[in-house]
Coordinates of C-alpha atoms in Angstrom, one line a residue:
Chain A
X28 CA -28.0 8.3 16.8
X29 CA -26.3 11.6 16.2
X30 CA -27.8 13.7 13.4
X31 CA -25.2 13.7 10.5
X32 CA -23.9 17.1 9.6
X33 CA -24.1 17.0 5.9
X34 CA -25.3 19.0 2.9
X35 CA -28.5 17.1 2.3
X36 CA -29.4 19.2 -0.7
X37 CA -26.1 18.2 -2.4
X38 CA -26.6 14.6 -1.5
X39 CA -30.2 14.6 -2.7
X40 CA -29.2 16.2 -6.0
X41 CA -26.5 13.5 -6.5
X42 CA -29.0 10.7 -5.8
X43 CA -31.5 12.4 -8.1
X44 CA -28.9 12.5 -10.9
X45 CA -27.5 9.0 -10.4
X46 CA -30.7 7.3 -9.4
X47 CA -31.3 4.4 -7.0
X48 CA -28.2 2.5 -8.2
X49 CA -26.0 5.4 -7.2
X50 CA -27.7 5.7 -3.8
X51 CA -27.4 2.0 -3.1
X52 CA -23.7 2.0 -4.2
X53 CA -22.9 5.1 -2.0
X54 CA -24.5 3.4 0.9
X55 CA -22.7 0.1 0.2
X56 CA -19.3 1.9 0.0
X57 CA -19.9 3.9 3.2
X58 CA -21.0 0.7 5.0
X59 CA -17.9 -1.1 3.8
X60 CA -15.7 1.6 5.2
X61 CA -17.7 1.6 8.5
X62 CA -17.3 -2.2 8.8
X63 CA -13.6 -2.1 8.1
X64 CA -13.0 0.6 10.7
X65 CA -15.2 -1.1 13.2
X66 CA -13.2 -4.2 12.8
X67 CA -10.1 -2.3 13.7
X68 CA -11.7 -0.7 16.7
X69 CA -13.5 -3.5 18.3
X70 CA -11.5 -6.6 17.4
X71 CA -8.6 -7.9 19.3
X72 CA -6.4 -6.6 16.5
X73 CA -3.8 -4.2 17.6
X74 CA -3.9 -0.7 16.1
X75 CA -0.2 -0.4 15.6
X76 CA 1.6 1.5 12.8
X77 CA 1.1 -1.4 10.4
X78 CA -2.6 -1.6 11.1
X79 CA -3.0 2.1 11.0
X80 CA -1.7 2.1 7.4
X81 CA -4.6 -0.2 6.6
X82 CA -6.9 2.2 8.3
X83 CA -5.4 5.1 6.4
X84 CA -6.5 3.6 3.1
X85 CA -10.0 3.2 4.4
X86 CA -10.0 6.7 5.9
X87 CA -8.8 8.2 2.6
X88 CA -11.5 6.4 0.7
X89 CA -14.1 7.5 3.2
X90 CA -12.9 11.1 3.1
X91 CA -13.2 11.2 -0.7
X92 CA -16.7 9.8 -0.4
X93 CA -17.7 12.2 2.4
X94 CA -16.3 15.2 0.4
X95 CA -18.4 14.2 -2.6
X96 CA -21.7 13.9 -0.7
X97 CA -21.1 17.0 1.4
X98 CA -20.7 15.2 4.8
X99 CA -18.5 17.9 6.3
X100 CA -18.3 16.5 9.8
X101 CA -17.3 13.1 8.5
X102 CA -14.6 14.8 6.3
X103 CA -13.3 16.5 9.4
X104 CA -13.3 13.4 11.5
X105 CA -11.5 11.4 8.9
X106 CA -8.8 14.1 8.5
X107 CA -8.3 14.2 12.3
X108 CA -7.9 10.4 12.4
X109 CA -5.6 10.4 9.4
X110 CA -3.4 13.1 11.1
X111 CA -3.0 11.1 14.3
X112 CA -0.7 8.6 12.7
X113 CA 1.3 6.3 15.0
X114 CA 2.6 8.9 17.4
X115 CA -0.4 8.5 19.8
X116 CA -1.5 5.6 22.0
X117 CA -4.0 2.9 21.0
X118 CA -6.8 4.4 23.1
X119 CA -6.6 7.8 21.3
X120 CA -6.5 6.1 17.9
X121 CA -9.5 3.9 18.7
X122 CA -11.4 6.9 20.1
X123 CA -10.8 8.8 16.9
X124 CA -11.9 5.9 14.8
X125 CA -15.0 5.4 16.9
X126 CA -15.9 9.0 16.2
X127 CA -15.5 8.4 12.5
X128 CA -17.6 5.2 12.7
X129 CA -20.4 7.0 14.5
X130 CA -20.6 9.8 12.0
X131 CA -20.4 7.4 9.1
X132 CA -23.3 5.4 10.6
X133 CA -25.4 8.6 10.8
X134 CA -24.7 9.4 7.2
X135 CA -25.6 5.8 6.2
X136 CA -28.8 6.1 8.1
X137 CA -29.7 9.2 6.3
X138 CA -29.0 7.6 2.9
X139 CA -30.9 4.5 3.8
X140 CA -34.0 6.4 5.1
X141 CA -34.0 9.7 3.2
X142 CA -37.2 11.5 4.2
X143 CA -38.1 12.2 0.6
X144 CA -37.0 8.9 -0.8
X145 CA -40.5 7.8 -1.6
X146 CA -41.8 11.2 -2.4
Chain B
X18 CA -23.4 20.5 -23.4
X19 CA -22.4 18.5 -26.5
X20 CA -18.6 18.0 -26.7
X21 CA -17.5 17.8 -30.3
X22 CA -14.8 15.3 -29.4
X23 CA -17.2 12.7 -27.8
X24 CA -16.0 10.0 -30.1
X25 CA -12.4 10.1 -28.7
X26 CA -11.7 7.5 -26.1
X27 CA -11.7 8.3 -22.4
X28 CA -10.6 6.1 -19.5
X29 CA -11.7 6.6 -15.9
X30 CA -9.6 5.1 -13.2
X31 CA -11.3 5.3 -9.8
X32 CA -11.3 2.5 -7.1
X33 CA -14.3 3.6 -5.1
X34 CA -17.3 2.1 -6.9
X35 CA -19.9 4.8 -6.1
X36 CA -17.5 7.6 -7.1
X37 CA -16.7 5.7 -10.3
X38 CA -20.5 5.4 -10.9
X39 CA -21.0 9.1 -10.2
X40 CA -18.2 10.3 -12.5
X41 CA -19.3 8.0 -15.2
X42 CA -22.8 9.3 -14.9
X43 CA -21.6 12.9 -15.2
X44 CA -19.4 12.1 -18.2
X45 CA -22.1 10.2 -20.0
X46 CA -24.5 13.1 -19.5
X47 CA -21.9 15.3 -21.3
X48 CA -21.7 12.9 -24.2
X49 CA -18.6 10.8 -23.2
X50 CA -18.5 7.1 -22.9
X51 CA -15.6 6.2 -20.6
X52 CA -14.1 2.9 -20.1
X53 CA -13.6 2.3 -16.4
X54 CA -10.9 0.7 -14.3
X55 CA -11.0 0.1 -10.5
X56 CA -7.4 -0.9 -9.9
X57 CA -3.9 -0.1 -11.2
X58 CA -3.6 -3.5 -12.9
X59 CA -7.0 -3.1 -14.6
X60 CA -6.0 0.4 -15.8
X61 CA -2.7 -0.9 -17.2
X62 CA -4.4 -3.6 -19.1
X63 CA -7.1 -1.3 -20.5
X64 CA -4.6 1.3 -21.4
X65 CA -2.5 -1.2 -23.3
X66 CA -5.5 -2.5 -25.2
X67 CA -7.4 0.7 -25.9
X68 CA -4.8 3.5 -25.8
X69 CA -7.4 6.1 -24.7
X70 CA -6.2 9.7 -25.6
X71 CA -7.5 11.1 -22.3
X72 CA -7.3 9.4 -18.8
X73 CA -9.0 10.6 -15.6
X74 CA -6.8 9.0 -12.9
X75 CA -7.3 8.8 -9.2
X76 CA -3.9 9.1 -7.5
X77 CA -4.7 6.7 -4.7
X78 CA -5.4 3.2 -5.9
X79 CA -5.5 0.0 -3.8
X80 CA -2.7 -1.9 -5.7
X81 CA -0.4 0.8 -6.9
X82 CA 0.6 4.4 -6.7
X83 CA -1.2 6.6 -9.2
X84 CA 2.0 8.6 -9.9
X85 CA 3.8 5.4 -11.0
X86 CA 0.9 4.6 -13.3
X87 CA 0.9 8.1 -14.7
X88 CA 4.7 7.8 -15.5
X89 CA 4.2 4.4 -17.2
X90 CA 1.3 5.6 -19.3
X91 CA 3.2 8.7 -20.5
X92 CA 6.3 6.6 -21.2
X93 CA 4.1 4.3 -23.4
X94 CA 2.1 7.1 -25.1
X95 CA 3.5 10.6 -24.4
X96 CA 0.6 12.2 -26.3
X97 CA -1.9 10.9 -23.7
X98 CA -3.5 13.7 -21.7
X99 CA -3.8 12.5 -18.1
X100 CA -6.0 14.4 -15.6
X101 CA -5.3 13.4 -12.1
X102 CA -7.9 13.3 -9.3
X103 CA -6.9 13.9 -5.7
X104 CA -8.6 14.6 -2.4
X105 CA -8.5 18.0 -0.8
X106 CA -5.4 18.2 1.4
X107 CA -3.3 16.1 -1.0
X108 CA -2.8 18.9 -3.5
X109 CA 1.0 18.6 -3.2
X110 CA 0.7 15.2 -4.7
X111 CA -1.3 16.6 -7.6
X112 CA 1.4 19.2 -8.1
X113 CA 4.0 16.4 -8.2
X114 CA 1.8 14.7 -10.8
X115 CA 1.8 17.8 -13.0
X116 CA 5.5 17.9 -12.8
X117 CA 5.6 14.4 -14.0
X118 CA 3.5 15.4 -17.0
X119 CA -0.1 15.3 -15.9
X120 CA -2.2 17.6 -18.1
X121 CA -4.4 18.9 -15.3
X122 CA -5.6 18.0 -11.8
X123 CA -9.0 17.9 -10.2
X124 CA -9.6 18.1 -6.4
X125 CA -12.4 16.2 -4.8
X126 CA -15.3 16.9 -4.5
X127 CA -15.3 17.2 -8.3
X128 CA -17.6 19.9 -9.7
X129 CA -19.4 18.6 -12.8
X130 CA -18.4 21.6 -14.9
X131 CA -14.8 21.6 -13.8
X132 CA -14.5 17.9 -14.7
X133 CA -16.2 18.2 -18.1
X134 CA -14.2 21.3 -18.8
X135 CA -10.9 19.6 -18.0
X136 CA -11.8 16.6 -20.2
X137 CA -12.9 18.8 -23.1
X138 CA -9.6 20.8 -22.8
X139 CA -7.6 17.6 -22.8
X140 CA -9.5 16.2 -25.8
X141 CA -8.9 19.5 -27.7
X142 CA -5.2 19.5 -26.8
X143 CA -4.8 15.8 -27.7
X144 CA -6.3 16.6 -31.1
X145 CA -4.1 19.6 -31.7
X146 CA -1.0 17.7 -30.8
X147 CA -1.8 14.6 -32.9
X148 CA -2.9 16.8 -35.8
X149 CA 0.3 18.8 -35.7
X150 CA -1.1 22.1 -34.6
X151 CA 1.5 24.1 -32.8
X152 CA 4.3 22.2 -34.4
X153 CA 4.7 24.4 -37.4
X154 CA 5.9 27.4 -35.4
X155 CA 6.2 30.6 -37.5
X156 CA 9.6 32.2 -38.0
X157 CA 8.6 35.2 -36.1
X158 CA 7.7 33.1 -33.0
X159 CA 10.8 31.1 -33.3
X160 CA 12.8 34.3 -33.5
X161 CA 11.2 35.7 -30.3
X162 CA 12.0 32.4 -28.5
X163 CA 15.6 32.6 -29.6
X164 CA 15.8 36.0 -28.1
X165 CA 15.2 34.4 -24.7
X166 CA 18.9 33.9 -24.1
X167 CA 19.9 31.0 -22.0
X168 CA 23.6 30.3 -22.2
X169 CA 24.2 30.6 -18.5
X170 CA 23.5 27.6 -16.2
X171 CA 20.8 29.4 -14.2
X172 CA 18.9 30.2 -17.4
X173 CA 19.4 26.8 -18.8
X174 CA 17.7 25.5 -15.7
X175 CA 14.9 28.0 -16.3
X176 CA 14.4 26.8 -19.9
X177 CA 14.3 23.2 -18.7
X178 CA 11.5 24.2 -16.3
X179 CA 9.7 26.1 -19.0
X180 CA 9.7 23.1 -21.3
X181 CA 8.3 21.0 -18.5
X182 CA 5.5 23.4 -17.4
X183 CA 4.6 24.2 -21.1
X184 CA 3.4 20.6 -21.4
X185 CA 1.1 21.0 -18.4
X186 CA -2.1 23.0 -18.1
X187 CA -1.6 23.8 -14.5
X188 CA -1.1 27.5 -13.4
X189 CA 2.5 28.8 -13.4
X190 CA 3.8 31.5 -11.1
X191 CA 6.9 33.4 -12.3
X192 CA 8.9 35.2 -9.7
X193 CA 11.6 37.6 -10.7
X194 CA 13.0 41.1 -10.0
X195 CA 11.9 44.0 -12.1
X196 CA 13.2 43.7 -15.7
X197 CA 14.3 40.1 -15.3
X198 CA 12.1 39.0 -18.2
X199 CA 8.9 37.7 -16.6
X200 CA 6.7 38.7 -19.6
X201 CA 9.2 37.1 -22.1
X202 CA 9.1 34.0 -19.9
X203 CA 5.3 33.9 -19.9
X204 CA 5.4 34.2 -23.7
X205 CA 7.9 31.4 -23.9
X206 CA 5.7 29.1 -21.9
X207 CA 2.7 30.0 -24.0
X208 CA 4.5 29.6 -27.3
X209 CA 5.9 26.2 -26.3
X210 CA 2.5 25.0 -25.2
X211 CA -0.2 23.5 -27.4
X212 CA -2.0 26.8 -27.0
X213 CA 0.6 28.7 -29.1
X214 CA -1.9 29.3 -31.9
X215 CA -4.4 30.9 -29.4
X216 CA -4.1 34.3 -27.7
X217 CA -1.8 35.3 -24.9
X218 CA -3.6 38.1 -23.0
X219 CA -1.8 40.1 -20.4
X220 CA -3.4 42.0 -17.6
X221 CA -1.5 44.1 -15.0
X222 CA -3.5 43.6 -11.8
X223 CA -1.6 46.5 -10.2
X224 CA -3.5 49.1 -12.2
X225 CA -4.7 51.8 -9.8
X226 CA -8.0 52.3 -11.6
X227 CA -10.0 49.4 -10.0
X228 CA -13.1 49.9 -12.1
X229 CA -11.1 49.9 -15.4
X230 CA -9.2 46.8 -14.2
X231 CA -12.5 45.0 -13.3
X232 CA -13.9 45.8 -16.7
X233 CA -10.7 44.7 -18.4
X234 CA -10.4 41.5 -16.5
X235 CA -14.1 40.4 -16.2
X236 CA -15.8 42.5 -18.8
X237 CA -18.4 43.9 -16.5
X238 CA -17.6 46.8 -14.3
X239 CA -19.8 48.2 -11.7
X240 CA -21.1 50.7 -14.2
X241 CA -22.3 48.0 -16.6
X242 CA -19.3 48.1 -18.9
X243 CA -19.8 45.1 -21.1
X244 CA -16.6 45.2 -23.2
X245 CA -15.2 41.7 -23.8
X246 CA -13.1 40.5 -20.9
X247 CA -9.5 39.4 -20.9
X248 CA -10.8 36.1 -19.6
X249 CA -13.0 35.6 -22.7
X250 CA -10.3 37.0 -25.1
X251 CA -7.8 34.5 -23.7
X252 CA -10.2 31.6 -24.3
X253 CA -8.3 28.5 -25.6
X254 CA -5.0 30.4 -24.8
X255 CA -3.2 31.9 -21.9
X256 CA -4.1 34.6 -19.4
X257 CA -1.0 36.3 -18.1
X258 CA -1.7 38.1 -14.8
X259 CA 1.0 40.5 -13.5
X260 CA 0.9 41.1 -9.8
X261 CA -2.4 39.3 -9.0
X262 CA -1.6 39.9 -5.3
X263 CA -2.5 43.6 -5.9
X264 CA -6.1 42.9 -6.9
X265 CA -8.6 44.2 -4.4
X266 CA -10.3 41.6 -2.2
X267 CA -13.5 41.8 -4.3
X268 CA -11.6 41.2 -7.6
X269 CA -9.6 38.4 -6.0
X270 CA -12.9 36.8 -5.0
X271 CA -14.2 37.2 -8.5
X272 CA -11.1 35.7 -10.0
X273 CA -11.1 32.8 -7.6
X274 CA -14.8 32.2 -8.5
X275 CA -13.9 32.0 -12.2
X276 CA -11.0 29.7 -11.5
X277 CA -13.1 27.4 -9.3
X278 CA -16.2 27.3 -11.5
X279 CA -14.9 27.9 -15.0
X280 CA -17.6 30.5 -15.4
X281 CA -17.0 34.1 -16.3
X282 CA -19.5 37.0 -16.1
X283 CA -20.3 36.6 -19.8
X284 CA -21.0 32.8 -19.5
X285 CA -24.5 31.7 -20.3
X286 CA -26.3 28.8 -18.6
X287 CA -25.2 25.6 -20.4
X288 CA -21.9 27.2 -21.7
X289 CA -18.8 25.1 -21.4
X290 CA -16.3 26.2 -18.8
X291 CA -13.9 28.9 -19.9
X292 CA -10.7 27.2 -21.2
X293 CA -7.7 29.3 -20.1
X294 CA -4.3 28.6 -18.8
X295 CA -3.2 31.0 -16.1
X296 CA 0.4 32.3 -15.8
X297 CA 1.0 34.8 -13.0
X298 CA 4.1 36.9 -12.2
X299 CA 5.3 39.0 -9.4
X300 CA 8.6 40.4 -8.1
X301 CA 8.4 38.3 -4.9
X302 CA 6.6 35.3 -3.6
X303 CA 3.2 36.7 -2.8
X304 CA 3.3 34.9 0.5
X305 CA 4.3 38.2 2.0
X306 CA 1.0 39.7 0.7
X307 CA -0.9 36.9 2.4
X308 CA 0.9 37.7 5.7
X309 CA 0.0 41.3 5.3
X310 CA -3.6 40.3 4.7
X311 CA -3.5 41.7 1.1
X312 CA -4.0 38.4 -0.7
X313 CA -6.5 35.6 -0.3
X314 CA -4.7 32.3 0.6
X315 CA -7.1 30.4 -1.5
X316 CA -6.2 32.4 -4.5
X317 CA -2.5 32.0 -3.8
X318 CA -2.8 28.3 -3.8
X319 CA -4.9 28.3 -6.9
X320 CA -2.2 30.3 -8.8
X321 CA 1.1 29.2 -7.1
X322 CA 1.1 25.7 -8.4
X323 CA 4.2 25.6 -10.6
X324 CA 6.6 28.2 -9.4
X325 CA 9.4 29.4 -11.7
X326 CA 12.1 31.8 -10.5
X327 CA 14.0 34.0 -12.9
X328 CA 17.6 34.9 -11.9
X329 CA 18.6 38.6 -12.0
X330 CA 20.9 39.7 -14.8
X331 CA 24.0 39.9 -12.6
X332 CA 23.6 36.2 -11.8
X333 CA 23.9 35.3 -15.5
X334 CA 26.9 37.2 -16.9
X335 CA 27.4 34.6 -19.6
X336 CA 24.1 35.7 -21.2
X337 CA 24.9 39.4 -21.1
X338 CA 27.1 39.6 -24.3
X339 CA 24.4 38.0 -26.4
X340 CA 21.6 40.1 -24.9
X341 CA 23.5 43.3 -25.1
X342 CA 24.4 42.6 -28.8
X343 CA 20.7 41.9 -29.6
X344 CA 19.6 45.0 -27.8
X345 CA 22.3 47.1 -29.5
X346 CA 21.3 46.0 -33.0
X347 CA 17.6 46.4 -32.3
X348 CA 18.0 49.9 -30.8
X349 CA 20.4 51.0 -33.6
X350 CA 17.8 50.0 -36.2
X351 CA 15.1 51.9 -34.3
X352 CA 17.3 55.0 -34.0
X353 CA 18.7 54.8 -37.6
X354 CA 22.3 54.3 -36.3
X355 CA 25.0 52.1 -37.7
X356 CA 26.2 50.3 -34.5
X357 CA 27.5 46.8 -35.3
X358 CA 29.4 45.6 -32.2
X359 CA 30.4 46.1 -28.6
X360 CA 34.2 46.3 -28.0
X361 CA 35.6 43.8 -25.5
X362 CA 36.5 46.6 -23.1
X363 CA 32.9 48.0 -23.2
X364 CA 31.6 44.5 -22.7
X365 CA 33.8 43.9 -19.7
X366 CA 32.5 47.2 -18.3
X367 CA 28.9 46.1 -18.9
X368 CA 29.5 42.7 -17.3
X369 CA 30.9 44.4 -14.2
X370 CA 27.6 46.3 -13.4
X371 CA 25.2 45.1 -10.7
X372 CA 22.2 45.8 -13.0
X373 CA 19.7 46.3 -10.3
X374 CA 17.1 47.2 -13.0
X375 CA 18.1 44.1 -15.0
X376 CA 17.2 44.0 -18.7
X377 CA 15.2 47.3 -18.5
X378 CA 18.3 49.1 -17.2
X379 CA 20.6 47.5 -19.7
X380 CA 18.3 48.5 -22.5
X381 CA 18.2 52.1 -21.2
X382 CA 22.0 52.4 -21.0
X383 CA 22.4 51.1 -24.5
X384 CA 19.7 53.4 -25.9
X385 CA 21.4 56.4 -24.3
X386 CA 24.7 55.4 -25.9
X387 CA 23.2 54.8 -29.3
X388 CA 21.2 58.1 -29.3
X389 CA 24.2 60.2 -28.2
X390 CA 26.9 58.5 -30.3
X391 CA 27.7 57.0 -33.6
X392 CA 28.9 53.4 -34.4
X393 CA 29.9 51.1 -35.6
X394 CA 31.6 50.2 -32.2
X395 CA 30.2 50.7 -28.8
X396 CA 33.1 51.7 -26.6
X397 CA 33.7 52.4 -22.9
X398 CA 33.8 56.1 -23.6
X399 CA 30.1 55.9 -24.6
X400 CA 29.2 54.5 -21.1
X401 CA 30.3 57.4 -18.9
X402 CA 27.9 56.6 -16.0
X403 CA 29.0 52.9 -15.7
X404 CA 30.8 52.2 -12.5
X405 CA 34.5 51.2 -13.0
X406 CA 34.5 49.4 -9.7
X407 CA 34.3 45.6 -9.6
X408 CA 30.7 44.3 -9.3
X409 CA 30.4 43.0 -5.8
X410 CA 27.1 41.5 -6.6
X411 CA 28.5 39.2 -9.3
X412 CA 28.0 35.5 -9.0
X413 CA 30.4 33.8 -6.7
X414 CA 30.6 36.9 -4.4
X415 CA 28.4 36.0 -1.4
X416 CA 25.6 38.4 -0.7
X417 CA 25.8 39.3 2.9
X418 CA 22.4 39.7 4.5
X419 CA 21.6 40.9 8.0
X420 CA 19.7 37.8 8.9
X421 CA 18.7 39.1 12.3
X422 CA 16.9 42.0 10.7
X423 CA 15.4 39.9 7.9
X424 CA 14.0 37.4 10.2
X425 CA 12.9 39.7 13.0
X426 CA 9.2 39.2 14.0
X427 CA 8.8 35.9 12.2
X428 CA 7.8 32.7 14.0
X429 CA 9.9 29.6 13.8
X430 CA 7.3 28.0 11.5
X431 CA 7.3 31.1 9.2
X432 CA 11.1 31.0 9.1
X433 CA 11.0 27.4 8.2
X434 CA 8.4 27.9 5.5
X435 CA 10.3 30.8 4.1
X436 CA 13.5 28.8 3.9
X437 CA 11.8 25.8 2.2
X438 CA 10.0 28.0 -0.3
X439 CA 13.2 29.9 -1.1
X440 CA 15.1 26.6 -1.6
X441 CA 12.3 25.3 -3.9
X442 CA 12.4 28.6 -5.9
X443 CA 16.2 28.4 -6.1
X444 CA 16.0 24.9 -7.5
X445 CA 13.5 25.9 -10.2
X446 CA 10.5 24.4 -8.4
X447 CA 12.2 21.0 -7.9
X448 CA 11.3 19.6 -4.5
X449 CA 13.8 16.7 -4.6
X450 CA 16.6 19.2 -5.4
X451 CA 15.4 21.6 -2.7
X452 CA 15.3 18.8 -0.2
X453 CA 18.9 17.8 -1.2
X454 CA 20.0 21.4 -0.6
X455 CA 18.3 21.5 2.8
X456 CA 19.5 18.0 3.7
X457 CA 16.0 16.7 4.4
X458 CA 13.8 14.1 2.8
X459 CA 11.6 15.3 -0.1
X460 CA 8.6 13.7 1.8
X461 CA 9.2 16.2 4.6
X462 CA 8.7 19.1 2.2
X463 CA 5.6 17.5 0.7
X464 CA 4.2 16.9 4.2
X465 CA 4.9 20.5 5.2
X466 CA 3.3 21.8 2.0
X467 CA 0.2 19.7 2.7
X468 CA 0.1 21.2 6.2
X469 CA 0.3 24.7 4.8
X470 CA -2.5 24.0 2.4
X471 CA -4.6 22.5 5.2
X472 CA -4.0 25.4 7.4
X473 CA -4.9 27.7 4.6
X474 CA -8.4 26.4 4.4

């Protein structure tokens, strides 16, 4: 799994402030976004303009989350995917979403198994 | 931090559960107890039931557009102070929201201090509005506002924009030629805002003495000057920055830091963010300063939120008789002369001038006439240096520009950006009207502005 590029100090300070509930909710929200995007990438569903608008909502939510927790690479990946729109082919769109999903999974993994979680 | 207005209601509308939880945690730590909604429908129901004075509203909701919700809430309760939340890269939408009456906007990721500061300001403003502060305007203030003559169509449009921006807390950028009344316009916005009872502090950022300017603006110069800063003196009121594009890079960075963090050099740990409204002014859109590498783009986009363009005097001839009469009486009183009126012939002569120096030039011409002559009538003979030729720059007469020269060296994207910005400025900041003039969809302009902002970061 790729090491997530994120501001771990910021993320840790947020979790410290909001406690276990916030950590769990952040993780759940990120995983929901990841699941929704995976469904678009790996199901038989066509990523056509209509479906892309569904993805756009998820990408927007994910971007807001990523900005808040300092996941800079995920922010960038989301923005790139959002900018693609419907002008490019399915393969390019899927590739872009796969990148987002991979980065999102890395961030989720960090949140789930933070090194200092039990410290 | 213990906000004094913690008992006032606050509603938080955010659809992402973890972000709602995070914002609620921050607000609770600051003493607020927000009611929360996750959808537009929930927000509508809670708003109708609770009528919270202050609303933090995410603009992107799963079941409705945040802008529509904003409009509905303000239609139901115009005194509500709505702070909109948007993601970085969607600032154009936040600007659109401020034009629709939003009090302030916050860009994700939200800084704790910035969010608490915005809420505290909104609470304060709500209280001042509902308790009538700012409504009982003094005669002197009313009189100064009346002096802002707006009988011409261009100036009527300006006063409409002034009324709109005065209700907001977002930064205003006034563009106008020398002498076109930028300071009066800033005063007008301040006096019509809920901050009217608080100070309006003016700083000319073009001062050549950088150290003195730094001390004046931030209170602490490199030599340890600790005089109170303009930023602190403007607390609760308005800071009017003339020519911010002329600040040195270091001072631009310091100003940007204050705007981003709400902390000034005098701030102590735990202090609430400095509550100031910024109005800036320059002769031209400082975009040229960015191109020349003289202004930080980040600062430009922090200041250039609500643009307001003042027309030159020659473009508003209907206003000239009233302005000239006011100036004449004022100068006559100062000089101990008995001037009472301007003859129609003298007025026609005044109206025919190009007035490149705008109001400053008009005032100088009238002072010269008053000092050298006696009243009660101001006649053409007292205006010997006025051109008797028709004013070719008067409205209706097209101004011929050498476009080839003006556009030389610019890329197509720069020409397009310049044309769009000019159209927005000509239309008093209205993007729909600018789009109509350019025969394109408003969404095209919003998208392009988003792109400019993205490229700026």
